C-alpha positions as a printed NumPy array, in Angstrom:
array([[ -64.867,  -49.836,   17.962],
       [ -63.993,  -47.949,   21.145],
       [ -62.058,  -49.851,   23.746],
       [ -62.942,  -49.912,   27.418],
       [ -60.022,  -47.543,   28.149],
       [ -61.523,  -44.933,   25.849],
       [ -64.816,  -44.853,   27.719],
       [ -65.633,  -42.996,   30.896],
       [ -66.103,  -44.935,   34.099],
       [ -69.863,  -45.376,   33.821],
       [ -69.643,  -46.613,   30.248],
       [ -66.823,  -48.988,   31.196],
       [ -68.837,  -50.423,   34.065],
       [ -71.833,  -50.928,   31.81 ],
       [ -69.714,  -52.629,   29.202],
       [ -68.077,  -54.89 ,   31.752],
       [ -71.366,  -55.965,   33.238],
       [ -72.609,  -56.782,   29.757],
       [ -69.68 ,  -59.004,   28.92 ],
       [ -71.367,  -62.088,   30.218],
       [ -74.943,  -60.883,   29.859],
       [ -74.725,  -61.029,   26.09 ],
       [ -78.389,  -62.001,   25.9  ],
       [ -78.856,  -58.215,   25.986],
       [ -77.112,  -57.997,   22.605],
       [ -79.66 ,  -57.565,   19.852],
       [ -79.293,  -58.153,   16.151],
       [ -82.681,  -56.818,   15.163],
       [ -86.278,  -57.935,   15.539],
       [ -87.392,  -61.065,   17.318],
       [ -90.271,  -63.304,   16.259],
       [ -91.241,  -63.715,   12.625],
       [ -89.475,  -60.544,   11.446],
       [ -86.222,  -61.628,   13.033],
       [ -86.459,  -65.133,   11.577],
       [ -87.069,  -63.802,    8.075],
       [ -84.089,  -61.469,    8.449],
       [ -81.755,  -64.31 ,    9.58 ],
       [ -82.134,  -67.139,    7.029],
       [ -78.616,  -68.489,    7.613],
       [ -78.951,  -69.228,   11.315],
       [ -82.547,  -70.36 ,   10.769],
       [ -81.196,  -72.895,    8.277],
       [ -78.705,  -74.201,   10.835],
       [ -81.398,  -74.464,   13.512],
       [ -83.84 ,  -76.112,   11.104],
       [ -81.314,  -78.787,   10.171],
       [ -80.485,  -79.461,   13.815],
       [ -84.181,  -79.678,   14.678],
       [ -84.495,  -82.667,   12.335],
       [ -83.128,  -84.602,   15.301],
       [ -86.475,  -84.067,   17.009],
       [ -88.237,  -84.924,   13.758],
       [ -86.59 ,  -88.371,   13.822],
       [ -87.975,  -89.086,   17.278],
       [ -91.437,  -87.891,   16.328],
       [ -91.326,  -89.923,   13.125],
       [ -90.753,  -93.133,   15.065],
       [ -93.703,  -92.342,   17.334],
       [ -95.977,  -91.851,   14.352],
       [ -94.778,  -94.972,   12.537],
       [ -94.956,  -97.474,   15.359],
       [ -98.504,  -96.643,   16.467],
       [ -99.931,  -97.597,   13.067],
       [ -97.562, -100.441,   12.195],
       [ -98.711, -102.24 ,   15.348],
       [-102.171, -102.607,   13.75 ],
       [-100.981, -104.099,   10.422],
       [-101.74 , -107.743,    9.617],
       [ -98.602, -107.831,    7.449],
       [ -96.517, -106.833,   10.476],
       [ -98.217, -109.408,   12.712],
       [ -97.632, -112.162,   10.173],
       [ -93.903, -111.415,   10.038],
       [ -93.598, -110.922,   13.815],
       [ -96.264, -113.211,   15.347],
       [ -95.181, -112.261,   18.878],
       [ -97.025, -108.953,   18.376],
       [-100.222, -110.512,   17.009],
       [-103.383, -110.203,   19.129],
       [-104.128, -113.528,   20.743],
       [-100.496, -114.608,   20.959],
       [ -99.468, -115.607,   24.521],
       [ -97.557, -112.682,   25.966],
       [ -98.543, -110.386,   23.089],
       [ -98.869, -107.431,   25.449],
       [ -95.342, -107.84 ,   26.799],
       [ -93.737, -108.483,   23.41 ],
       [ -95.46 , -105.466,   21.856],
       [ -94.568, -103.161,   24.715],
       [ -90.974, -104.407,   24.951],
       [ -90.364, -103.97 ,   21.223],
       [ -91.879, -100.479,   21.277],
       [ -90.047,  -99.334,   24.39 ],
       [ -86.547, -100.597,   23.552],
       [ -86.061,  -97.474,   21.453],
       [ -86.55 ,  -95.402,   24.622],
       [ -84.051,  -97.534,   26.553],
       [ -81.483,  -96.999,   23.794],
       [ -82.275,  -93.282,   23.871],
       [ -81.708,  -93.225,   27.639],
       [ -78.244,  -94.71 ,   27.18 ],
       [ -77.479,  -92.381,   24.286],
       [ -78.31 ,  -89.176,   26.122],
       [ -76.004,  -90.142,   29.005],
       [ -73.053,  -90.472,   26.619],
       [ -73.801,  -87.553,   24.297],
       [ -72.576,  -84.702,   26.567],
       [ -69.082,  -86.243,   26.589],
       [ -69.128,  -86.787,   22.803],
       [ -70.381,  -83.252,   22.155],
       [ -67.745,  -81.7  ,   24.393],
       [ -64.884,  -83.717,   22.93 ],
       [ -65.736,  -83.881,   19.214],
       [ -68.07 ,  -80.85 ,   18.812],
       [ -71.819,  -80.425,   18.701],
       [ -71.848,  -80.909,   14.916],
       [ -69.899,  -84.165,   14.903],
       [ -71.917,  -85.342,   17.876],
       [ -75.06 ,  -84.964,   15.763],
       [ -73.437,  -86.774,   12.845],
       [ -72.356,  -89.663,   15.076],
       [ -75.922,  -89.862,   16.374],
       [ -77.188,  -90.03 ,   12.788],
       [ -74.913,  -93.025,   12.137],
       [ -76.447,  -94.902,   15.067],
       [ -79.94 ,  -93.905,   13.979],
       [ -79.343,  -94.978,   10.37 ],
       [ -77.888,  -98.355,   11.347],
       [ -80.895,  -98.969,   13.575],
       [ -83.323,  -97.951,   10.823],
       [ -81.632, -100.289,    8.318],
       [ -81.848, -103.211,   10.755],
       [ -85.528, -102.484,   11.448],
       [ -86.251, -102.295,    7.727],
       [ -84.488, -105.612,    7.033],
       [ -85.643, -107.423,   10.197],
       [ -86.747, -111.016,    9.607],
       [ -87.537, -111.973,   13.204],
       [ -88.533, -110.389,   16.493],
       [ -85.013, -110.359,   17.952],
       [ -83.599, -108.521,   14.947],
       [ -86.406, -105.966,   15.13 ],
       [ -85.75 , -105.294,   18.83 ],
       [ -82.015, -104.96 ,   18.179],
       [ -82.682, -102.426,   15.417],
       [ -84.94 , -100.364,   17.657],
       [ -82.404, -100.372,   20.484],
       [ -79.528,  -99.269,   18.24 ],
       [ -81.729,  -96.68 ,   16.564],
       [ -82.79 ,  -95.488,   20.006],
       [ -79.201,  -94.558,   20.874],
       [ -79.303,  -92.247,   17.858],
       [ -82.722,  -90.868,   18.76 ],
       [ -81.65 ,  -90.033,   22.311],
       [ -78.492,  -88.247,   21.239],
       [ -80.292,  -86.362,   18.481],
       [ -83.062,  -85.211,   20.835],
       [ -80.466,  -83.861,   23.281],
       [ -77.901,  -82.635,   20.756],
       [ -80.255,  -80.603,   18.585],
       [ -81.334,  -78.041,   21.229],
       [ -77.736,  -77.841,   22.496],
       [ -76.434,  -76.824,   19.072],
       [ -79.395,  -74.531,   18.381],
       [ -79.004,  -72.675,   21.681],
       [ -75.299,  -72.071,   21.055],
       [ -75.555,  -70.764,   17.477],
       [ -78.727,  -68.676,   17.862],
       [ -78.615,  -64.902,   18.351],
       [ -80.078,  -63.938,   21.738],
       [ -83.144,  -62.261,   20.249],
       [ -84.119,  -65.427,   18.338],
       [ -83.001,  -68.195,   20.696],
       [ -86.453,  -68.901,   22.134],
       [ -88.134,  -68.997,   18.739],
       [ -85.47 ,  -71.275,   17.275],
       [ -85.556,  -73.682,   20.228],
       [ -89.284,  -74.086,   19.688],
       [ -88.387,  -75.75 ,   16.378],
       [ -87.364,  -78.846,   18.354],
       [ -90.816,  -79.264,   19.923],
       [ -92.604,  -78.59 ,   16.673],
       [ -90.308,  -80.97 ,   14.787],
       [ -91.143,  -83.816,   17.163],
       [ -94.885,  -83.349,   16.706],
       [ -94.703,  -82.673,   12.962],
       [ -92.495,  -85.747,   12.502],
       [ -95.128,  -87.856,   14.247],
       [ -97.92 ,  -86.399,   12.096],
       [ -96.081,  -86.912,    8.796],
       [ -94.98 ,  -90.431,    9.721],
       [ -98.472,  -91.445,   10.757],
       [-100.106,  -90.4  ,    7.515],
       [ -97.301,  -91.879,    5.397],
       [ -97.835,  -95.189,    7.184],
       [-101.589,  -94.795,    6.809],
       [-100.996,  -94.578,    3.065],
       [ -98.73 ,  -97.648,    2.919],
       [-100.98 ,  -99.793,    5.141],
       [-102.961, -101.007,    2.129],
       [ -99.863, -102.09 ,    0.209],
       [ -99.61 , -105.809,   -0.399],
       [ -96.721, -107.551,    1.261],
       [ -94.197, -106.493,    3.872],
       [ -93.222, -103.211,    2.234],
       [ -96.356, -101.824,    3.902],
       [ -94.322, -101.54 ,    7.121],
       [ -90.765, -101.768,    5.786],
       [ -91.097,  -98.663,    3.596],
       [ -92.017,  -96.326,    6.506],
       [ -89.064,  -97.745,    8.473],
       [ -86.792,  -97.042,    5.504],
       [ -88.027,  -93.508,    4.818],
       [ -86.99 ,  -92.266,    8.269],
       [ -83.367,  -92.438,    7.115],
       [ -83.796,  -89.521,    4.669],
       [ -84.31 ,  -86.616,    7.138],
       [ -81.634,  -88.025,    9.445],
       [ -79.079,  -88.099,    6.617],
       [ -80.024,  -84.532,    5.69 ],
       [ -79.133,  -83.548,    9.246],
       [ -75.947,  -85.584,    9.48 ],
       [ -74.529,  -84.281,    6.198],
       [ -76.1  ,  -80.829,    5.947],
       [ -75.023,  -79.65 ,    9.388],
       [ -71.405,  -79.543,    8.174],
       [ -72.244,  -76.7  ,    5.802],
       [ -72.707,  -74.553,    8.891],
       [ -70.114,  -73.37 ,   11.434],
       [ -69.048,  -75.061,   14.636],
       [ -70.65 ,  -73.774,   17.808],
       [ -68.728,  -70.629,   18.868],
       [ -69.056,  -71.706,   22.476],
       [ -67.581,  -75.158,   21.801],
       [ -64.638,  -73.565,   19.986],
       [ -63.967,  -71.405,   23.048],
       [ -64.19 ,  -74.49 ,   25.245],
       [ -61.437,  -76.016,   23.089],
       [ -59.333,  -72.832,   23.468],
       [ -59.89 ,  -71.84 ,   19.827],
       [ -60.966,  -68.27 ,   20.517],
       [ -60.088,  -66.823,   17.116],
       [ -61.948,  -69.625,   15.351],
       [ -64.865,  -68.868,   17.657],
       [ -64.888,  -65.246,   16.511],
       [ -64.858,  -66.297,   12.851],
       [ -67.693,  -68.759,   13.469],
       [ -69.771,  -66.119,   15.233],
       [ -69.131,  -63.668,   12.409],
       [ -70.406,  -66.221,    9.865],
       [ -73.48 ,  -67.014,   11.898],
       [ -74.398,  -63.362,   12.405],
       [ -73.459,  -62.417,    8.801],
       [ -71.497,  -59.471,   10.174],
       [ -67.798,  -58.499,   10.135],
       [ -65.632,  -59.631,   13.041],
       [ -65.154,  -56.049,   14.247],
       [ -68.891,  -55.341,   14.56 ],
       [ -69.423,  -54.185,   18.153],
       [ -72.267,  -56.635,   18.724],
       [ -70.214,  -59.578,   17.507],
       [ -67.301,  -58.456,   19.654],
       [ -69.458,  -58.112,   22.754],
       [ -71.153,  -61.474,   22.274],
       [ -67.795,  -63.14 ,   21.582],
       [ -66.23 ,  -61.698,   24.72 ],
       [ -69.266,  -62.815,   26.665],
       [ -68.795,  -66.381,   25.412],
       [ -65.099,  -66.367,   26.345],
       [ -65.898,  -65.076,   29.806],
       [ -68.714,  -67.564,   30.356],
       [ -66.426,  -70.488,   29.488],
       [ -63.822,  -69.17 ,   31.913],
       [ -66.461,  -68.797,   34.62 ],
       [ -67.507,  -72.411,   34.223],
       [ -63.918,  -73.586,   34.421],
       [ -63.29 ,  -71.563,   37.576],
       [ -66.466,  -72.759,   39.297],
       [ -65.639,  -76.351,   38.322],
       [ -62.117,  -75.957,   39.746],
       [ -63.497,  -74.661,   43.04 ],
       [ -66.063,  -77.423,   43.342],
       [ -64.092,  -80.386,   41.972],
       [ -60.455,  -79.466,   42.499],
       [ -57.956,  -80.746,   39.957],
       [ -60.039,  -83.696,   38.793],
       [ -59.991,  -84.334,   35.063],
       [ -61.388,  -86.789,   32.559],
       [ -63.635,  -89.556,   33.833],
       [ -63.193,  -88.593,   37.509],
       [ -64.373,  -85.044,   36.792],
       [ -67.316,  -86.328,   34.754],
       [ -68.517,  -88.552,   37.599],
       [ -67.924,  -85.833,   40.186],
       [ -70.058,  -83.37 ,   38.214],
       [ -72.942,  -85.856,   37.996],
       [ -72.749,  -86.663,   41.717],
       [ -72.799,  -82.928,   42.552],
       [ -76.382,  -82.701,   41.278],
       [ -77.552,  -84.837,   44.202],
       [ -75.669,  -83.022,   46.931],
       [ -77.557,  -80.699,   49.346],
       [ -76.519,  -77.635,   47.334],
       [ -78.604,  -78.691,   44.335],
       [ -80.931,  -81.462,   45.511],
       [ -84.129,  -79.362,   45.455],
       [ -83.375,  -78.198,   41.924],
       [ -82.586,  -81.763,   40.872],
       [ -85.823,  -83.046,   42.403],
       [ -87.822,  -80.64 ,   40.234],
       [ -85.72 ,  -81.312,   37.13 ],
       [ -86.358,  -85.054,   37.494],
       [ -89.972,  -84.921,   38.667],
       [ -91.452,  -82.767,   35.902],
       [ -90.234,  -85.002,   33.005],
       [ -91.301,  -88.042,   35.055],
       [ -94.842,  -86.706,   35.465],
       [ -94.803,  -85.615,   31.834],
       [ -94.485,  -89.256,   30.77 ],
       [ -96.589,  -90.798,   33.543],
       [ -99.472,  -88.528,   32.616],
       [ -99.977,  -91.081,   29.832],
       [ -99.17 ,  -89.111,   26.692],
       [ -97.151,  -91.817,   24.97 ],
       [ -99.733,  -94.443,   25.821],
       [-101.951,  -92.554,   23.374],
       [ -99.183,  -91.729,   20.906],
       [ -97.877,  -95.305,   20.659],
       [-101.099,  -97.262,   21.11 ],
       [-103.832,  -94.87 ,   19.968],
       [-105.424,  -97.257,   17.405],
       [-105.625,  -99.984,   20.055],
       [-107.067,  -97.588,   22.625],
       [-109.67 ,  -96.174,   20.25 ],
       [-110.668,  -99.702,   19.218],
       [-111.108, -100.506,   22.92 ],
       [-113.432,  -97.468,   23.113],
       [-115.786,  -99.015,   20.562],
       [-114.472,  -97.524,   17.289],
       [-114.079,  -99.7  ,   14.201],
       [-110.658, -100.2  ,   12.636],
       [-110.872,  -97.462,    9.984],
       [-112.258,  -94.872,   12.371],
       [-109.655,  -95.813,   15.006],
       [-106.877,  -95.129,   12.507],
       [-108.309,  -91.76 ,   11.483],
       [-108.88 ,  -90.679,   15.076],
       [-105.348,  -91.763,   15.983],
       [-103.921,  -89.576,   13.233],
       [-105.509,  -86.553,   14.891],
       [-103.784,  -87.132,   18.262],
       [-100.566,  -85.305,   17.407],
       [-102.409,  -82.602,   15.487],
       [-104.34 ,  -81.91 ,   18.692],
       [-101.079,  -81.872,   20.655],
       [ -99.593,  -79.403,   18.171],
       [-102.582,  -77.08 ,   18.583],
       [-102.171,  -77.157,   22.358],
       [ -98.432,  -76.414,   22.132],
       [ -99.015,  -73.256,   20.074],
       [-100.411,  -71.328,   23.049],
       [ -97.481,  -71.691,   25.494],
       [ -95.065,  -71.084,   22.645],
       [ -96.346,  -67.499,   22.568],
       [ -97.612,  -66.944,   26.116],
       [ -95.525,  -69.224,   28.363],
       [ -93.875,  -66.34 ,   30.214],
       [ -97.211,  -64.639,   30.855],
       [ -98.937,  -67.868,   31.954],
       [ -96.222,  -68.835,   34.452],
       [ -94.544,  -72.195,   35.028],
       [ -95.924,  -72.94 ,   38.503],
       [ -99.494,  -72.136,   37.548],
       [ -99.306,  -74.382,   34.483],
       [ -97.714,  -77.224,   36.464],
       [-100.508,  -77.203,   39.067],
       [-103.415,  -76.597,   36.706],
       [-101.996,  -78.967,   34.091],
       [-101.946,  -81.913,   36.485],
       [-105.583,  -81.307,   37.407],
       [-106.752,  -80.671,   33.832],
       [-105.056,  -83.869,   32.607],
       [-106.249,  -85.98 ,   35.533],
       [-109.961,  -85.18 ,   35.162],
       [-110.324,  -86.657,   31.619],
       [-108.487,  -89.802,   32.759],
       [-110.771,  -90.188,   35.782],
       [-113.937,  -89.798,   33.703],
       [-112.547,  -92.195,   31.073],
       [-111.984,  -94.807,   33.769],
       [-115.645,  -94.547,   34.772],
       [-116.876,  -94.795,   31.18 ],
       [-114.662,  -97.766,   30.319],
       [-115.67 ,  -99.54 ,   33.52 ],
       [-119.361,  -99.004,   32.725],
       [-119.537,  -99.548,   28.956],
       [-116.48 , -101.631,   28.039],
       [-118.611, -104.557,   26.847],
       [-121.461, -102.537,   25.331],
       [-119.99 ,  -99.634,   23.352],
       [-121.951, -100.536,   20.206],
       [-125.267, -100.029,   21.952],
       [-124.072,  -96.816,   23.642],
       [-122.613,  -94.603,   20.859],
       [-123.034,  -91.43 ,   22.936],
       [-120.699,  -92.489,   25.751],
       [-118.314,  -93.969,   23.165],
       [-117.884,  -90.636,   21.393],
       [-117.709,  -88.804,   24.723],
       [-114.792,  -91.087,   25.618],
       [-113.076,  -90.137,   22.358],
       [-113.605,  -86.453,   23.142],
       [-112.027,  -86.965,   26.576],
       [-108.895,  -88.386,   24.941],
       [-108.557,  -85.242,   22.837],
       [-109.207,  -82.995,   25.842],
       [-106.396,  -84.746,   27.697],
       [-103.983,  -84.427,   24.752],
       [-104.865,  -80.746,   24.321],
       [-104.233,  -80.086,   28.022],
       [-100.931,  -81.946,   27.82 ],
       [ -99.789,  -79.868,   24.847],
       [-100.78 ,  -76.731,   26.738],
       [ -98.997,  -77.602,   29.996],
       [ -96.634,  -80.509,   30.624],
       [ -95.599,  -80.797,   26.978],
       [ -93.52 ,  -77.577,   27.132],
       [ -92.885,  -77.667,   30.907],
       [ -90.975,  -80.936,   30.686],
       [ -88.348,  -79.249,   28.523],
       [ -88.489,  -75.727,   29.983],
       [ -88.3  ,  -76.068,   33.766],
       [ -85.189,  -78.294,   33.973],
       [ -83.164,  -75.764,   31.996],
       [ -84.292,  -72.887,   34.243],
       [ -83.841,  -74.247,   37.753],
       [ -80.07 ,  -74.842,   37.475],
       [ -77.289,  -72.24 ,   37.492],
       [ -75.154,  -72.057,   34.351],
       [ -72.258,  -74.175,   35.557],
       [ -74.339,  -77.326,   36.146],
       [ -77.124,  -76.715,   33.64 ],
       [ -75.787,  -79.065,   30.943],
       [ -75.579,  -82.008,   33.327],
       [ -78.898,  -81.102,   34.912],
       [ -80.718,  -80.986,   31.596],
       [ -79.012,  -84.239,   30.58 ],
       [ -80.348,  -85.859,   33.756],
       [ -83.858,  -84.557,   33.062],
       [ -83.787,  -85.929,   29.506],
       [ -82.518,  -89.274,   30.818],
       [ -85.452,  -89.44 ,   33.244],
       [ -87.788,  -88.599,   30.369],
       [ -86.463,  -91.496,   28.303],
       [ -86.473,  -94.092,   31.081],
       [ -90.016,  -93.101,   32.081],
       [ -90.985,  -93.306,   28.416],
       [ -89.489,  -96.808,   28.313],
       [ -91.487,  -97.916,   31.36 ],
       [ -94.729,  -96.609,   29.861],
       [ -94.021,  -98.251,   26.505],
       [ -93.426, -101.65 ,   28.132],
       [ -96.254, -101.575,   30.658],
       [ -99.267, -100.137,   28.815],
       [-100.194, -103.149,   26.616],
       [-100.177, -105.602,   29.574],
       [-102.056, -103.043,   31.69 ],
       [-104.798, -102.701,   29.092],
       [-105.126, -106.47 ,   28.949],
       [-104.93 , -107.031,   32.692],
       [-106.642, -104.125,   34.455],
       [-108.609, -102.408,   31.668],
       [-110.2  ,  -99.236,   33.033],
       [-107.653,  -99.322,   35.867],
       [-105.086,  -98.074,   33.325],
       [-106.854,  -94.712,   33.235],
       [-107.076,  -94.61 ,   37.043],
       [-103.334,  -95.226,   37.141],
       [-102.619,  -92.235,   34.884],
       [-105.185,  -90.043,   36.657],
       [-103.426,  -90.663,   39.986],
       [-100.073,  -89.563,   38.587],
       [-101.643,  -86.455,   37.017],
       [-103.158,  -85.388,   40.336],
       [ -99.908,  -86.274,   42.103],
       [ -98.102,  -83.956,   39.659],
       [-100.405,  -81.119,   40.715],
       [ -99.772,  -81.803,   44.416],
       [ -96.005,  -82.007,   43.889],
       [ -96.038,  -78.754,   41.927],
       [ -98.075,  -76.997,   44.637],
       [ -95.492,  -77.809,   47.29 ],
       [ -92.197,  -77.833,   45.39 ],
       [ -92.299,  -76.001,   42.038],
       [ -91.457,  -72.277,   42.3  ],
       [ -92.331,  -69.639,   39.724],
       [ -89.269,  -69.105,   37.514],
       [ -90.827,  -66.945,   34.805],
       [ -88.968,  -63.687,   34.129],
       [ -86.509,  -64.208,   37.008],
       [ -82.775,  -63.694,   36.954],
       [ -80.344,  -66.337,   38.159],
       [ -79.864,  -64.51 ,   41.445],
       [ -83.629,  -64.259,   41.989],
       [ -83.994,  -68.   ,   41.407],
       [ -81.375,  -68.51 ,   44.128],
       [ -83.788,  -66.806,   46.497],
       [ -86.481,  -69.319,   45.603],
       [ -84.209,  -72.242,   46.452],
       [ -82.471,  -70.44 ,   49.331],
       [ -78.961,  -71.236,   48.157],
       [ -76.261,  -68.967,   46.765],
       [ -75.281,  -70.877,   43.637],
       [ -75.993,  -67.992,   41.305],
       [ -74.559,  -65.385,   43.658],
       [ -71.295,  -67.318,   43.826],
       [ -71.215,  -67.456,   40.044],
       [ -72.039,  -63.752,   39.813],
       [ -68.998,  -62.79 ,   41.888],
       [ -66.717,  -64.927,   39.731],
       [ -68.447,  -63.636,   36.611],
       [ -67.884,  -59.98 ,   37.494],
       [ -64.169,  -60.565,   38.106],
       [ -63.665,  -62.442,   34.861],
       [ -65.805,  -59.952,   32.927],
       [ -63.459,  -57.177,   33.934],
       [ -60.437,  -59.22 ,   32.854],
       [ -61.945,  -60.152,   29.486],
       [ -63.052,  -56.625,   28.641],
       [ -59.551,  -55.307,   29.357],
       [ -57.795,  -58.021,   27.333]])
């Protein structure tokens, strides 16, 4: 490979400017052709994506278990007619989200100190312990404890999986491989639901204990199997193990260490790590350890970043307060309230996540063409309208669905329209926008904050929906409709269009110079790295 000194000035300048822009490095085709040509890195990403599968699996399991007589007999607090049943059901369901909220706050520190791989394995331990306790639970308190402990694992897995995937993926396949996380969540929910549908007719408590137990298998596959793959090259550079980073990158790309593409990507990683250290030093001085960690979190709320942070927090908040997990967790109950019998409610509930998966397929391919801002505005409106109409139908026919089958089935159709619109818009936006609005040096913390908001909002929805259905009935749908329309208004005034923009162009949208400052530092360090 030619060195920078052997090139003419124009070539040298091009090479230097590419040192950090290693997303321009290509290892072949993207899309399906690229995935088929890169089975090794696809295997690593697939294993990591099982973290999302674990979260989706819990969603699919709990919605059906909540309808089982066997479950109600063991945990009478959740049985319809029990005083406080709405609160007990919601609290038990939502404690997993509270545990996940706590887990995702701690995971960045664990992943930085012990590696992305070991961070995932530690998360699997928490998840497995929680699953075992849920499976063996003999009373309500034990069940809640199991869900809380398991939630810590779920939260860290949901955050750790895309982190590892993004750092091991070749640039031309990163987007496709990150989509595995979203698909794994939905597919996990679908598989879990129909497994639980099959066990529901089993006699005795294994009807709900077996689905709880089976969730351990994919998590263990992740926790053990991930160690057959290399450490993240970026993490190795962060730990000043540059040569190990080169070897790891060579394994992942299935190319020799002296391949020019591997060399360029490796140098880009080294330079990027150095850029982050330099920017951190300028912003936070000589702080280290816990003081640096706190200082970096506080920086997100300072005037320099507050507009970006507002968007990063608001979009996941509206994602959850649009009502999606009210349908995912409590679909059988909601469909029964819309006049469907028990068997039909269970079948219709099993189609919820399939509908969401169909909706998510479109932005997976066309998100850049459709635009983030346009989806955020239109999505709020398109999700709010079904909720508003549902509120009117429930208010009019709540006590007479049997004699009005037409409106009853129209109400069911509205649920699916809402879920489809969610999968098309706020489903992907809640994970995409937070990662785009921040500059590189604060992106990890910013995304961590967005995920934390997602979990805490999820927790609030899980706790509040059962009492809301009991107390205000059709008002529940008005509540969600208001937040959907509010999401559209917020997006109109505050969400910029980030599709196909560079970091410096995004700075122009927010009228700060975060990316420009980084670019100056980046150019200086790029020159140093390329000459080393």
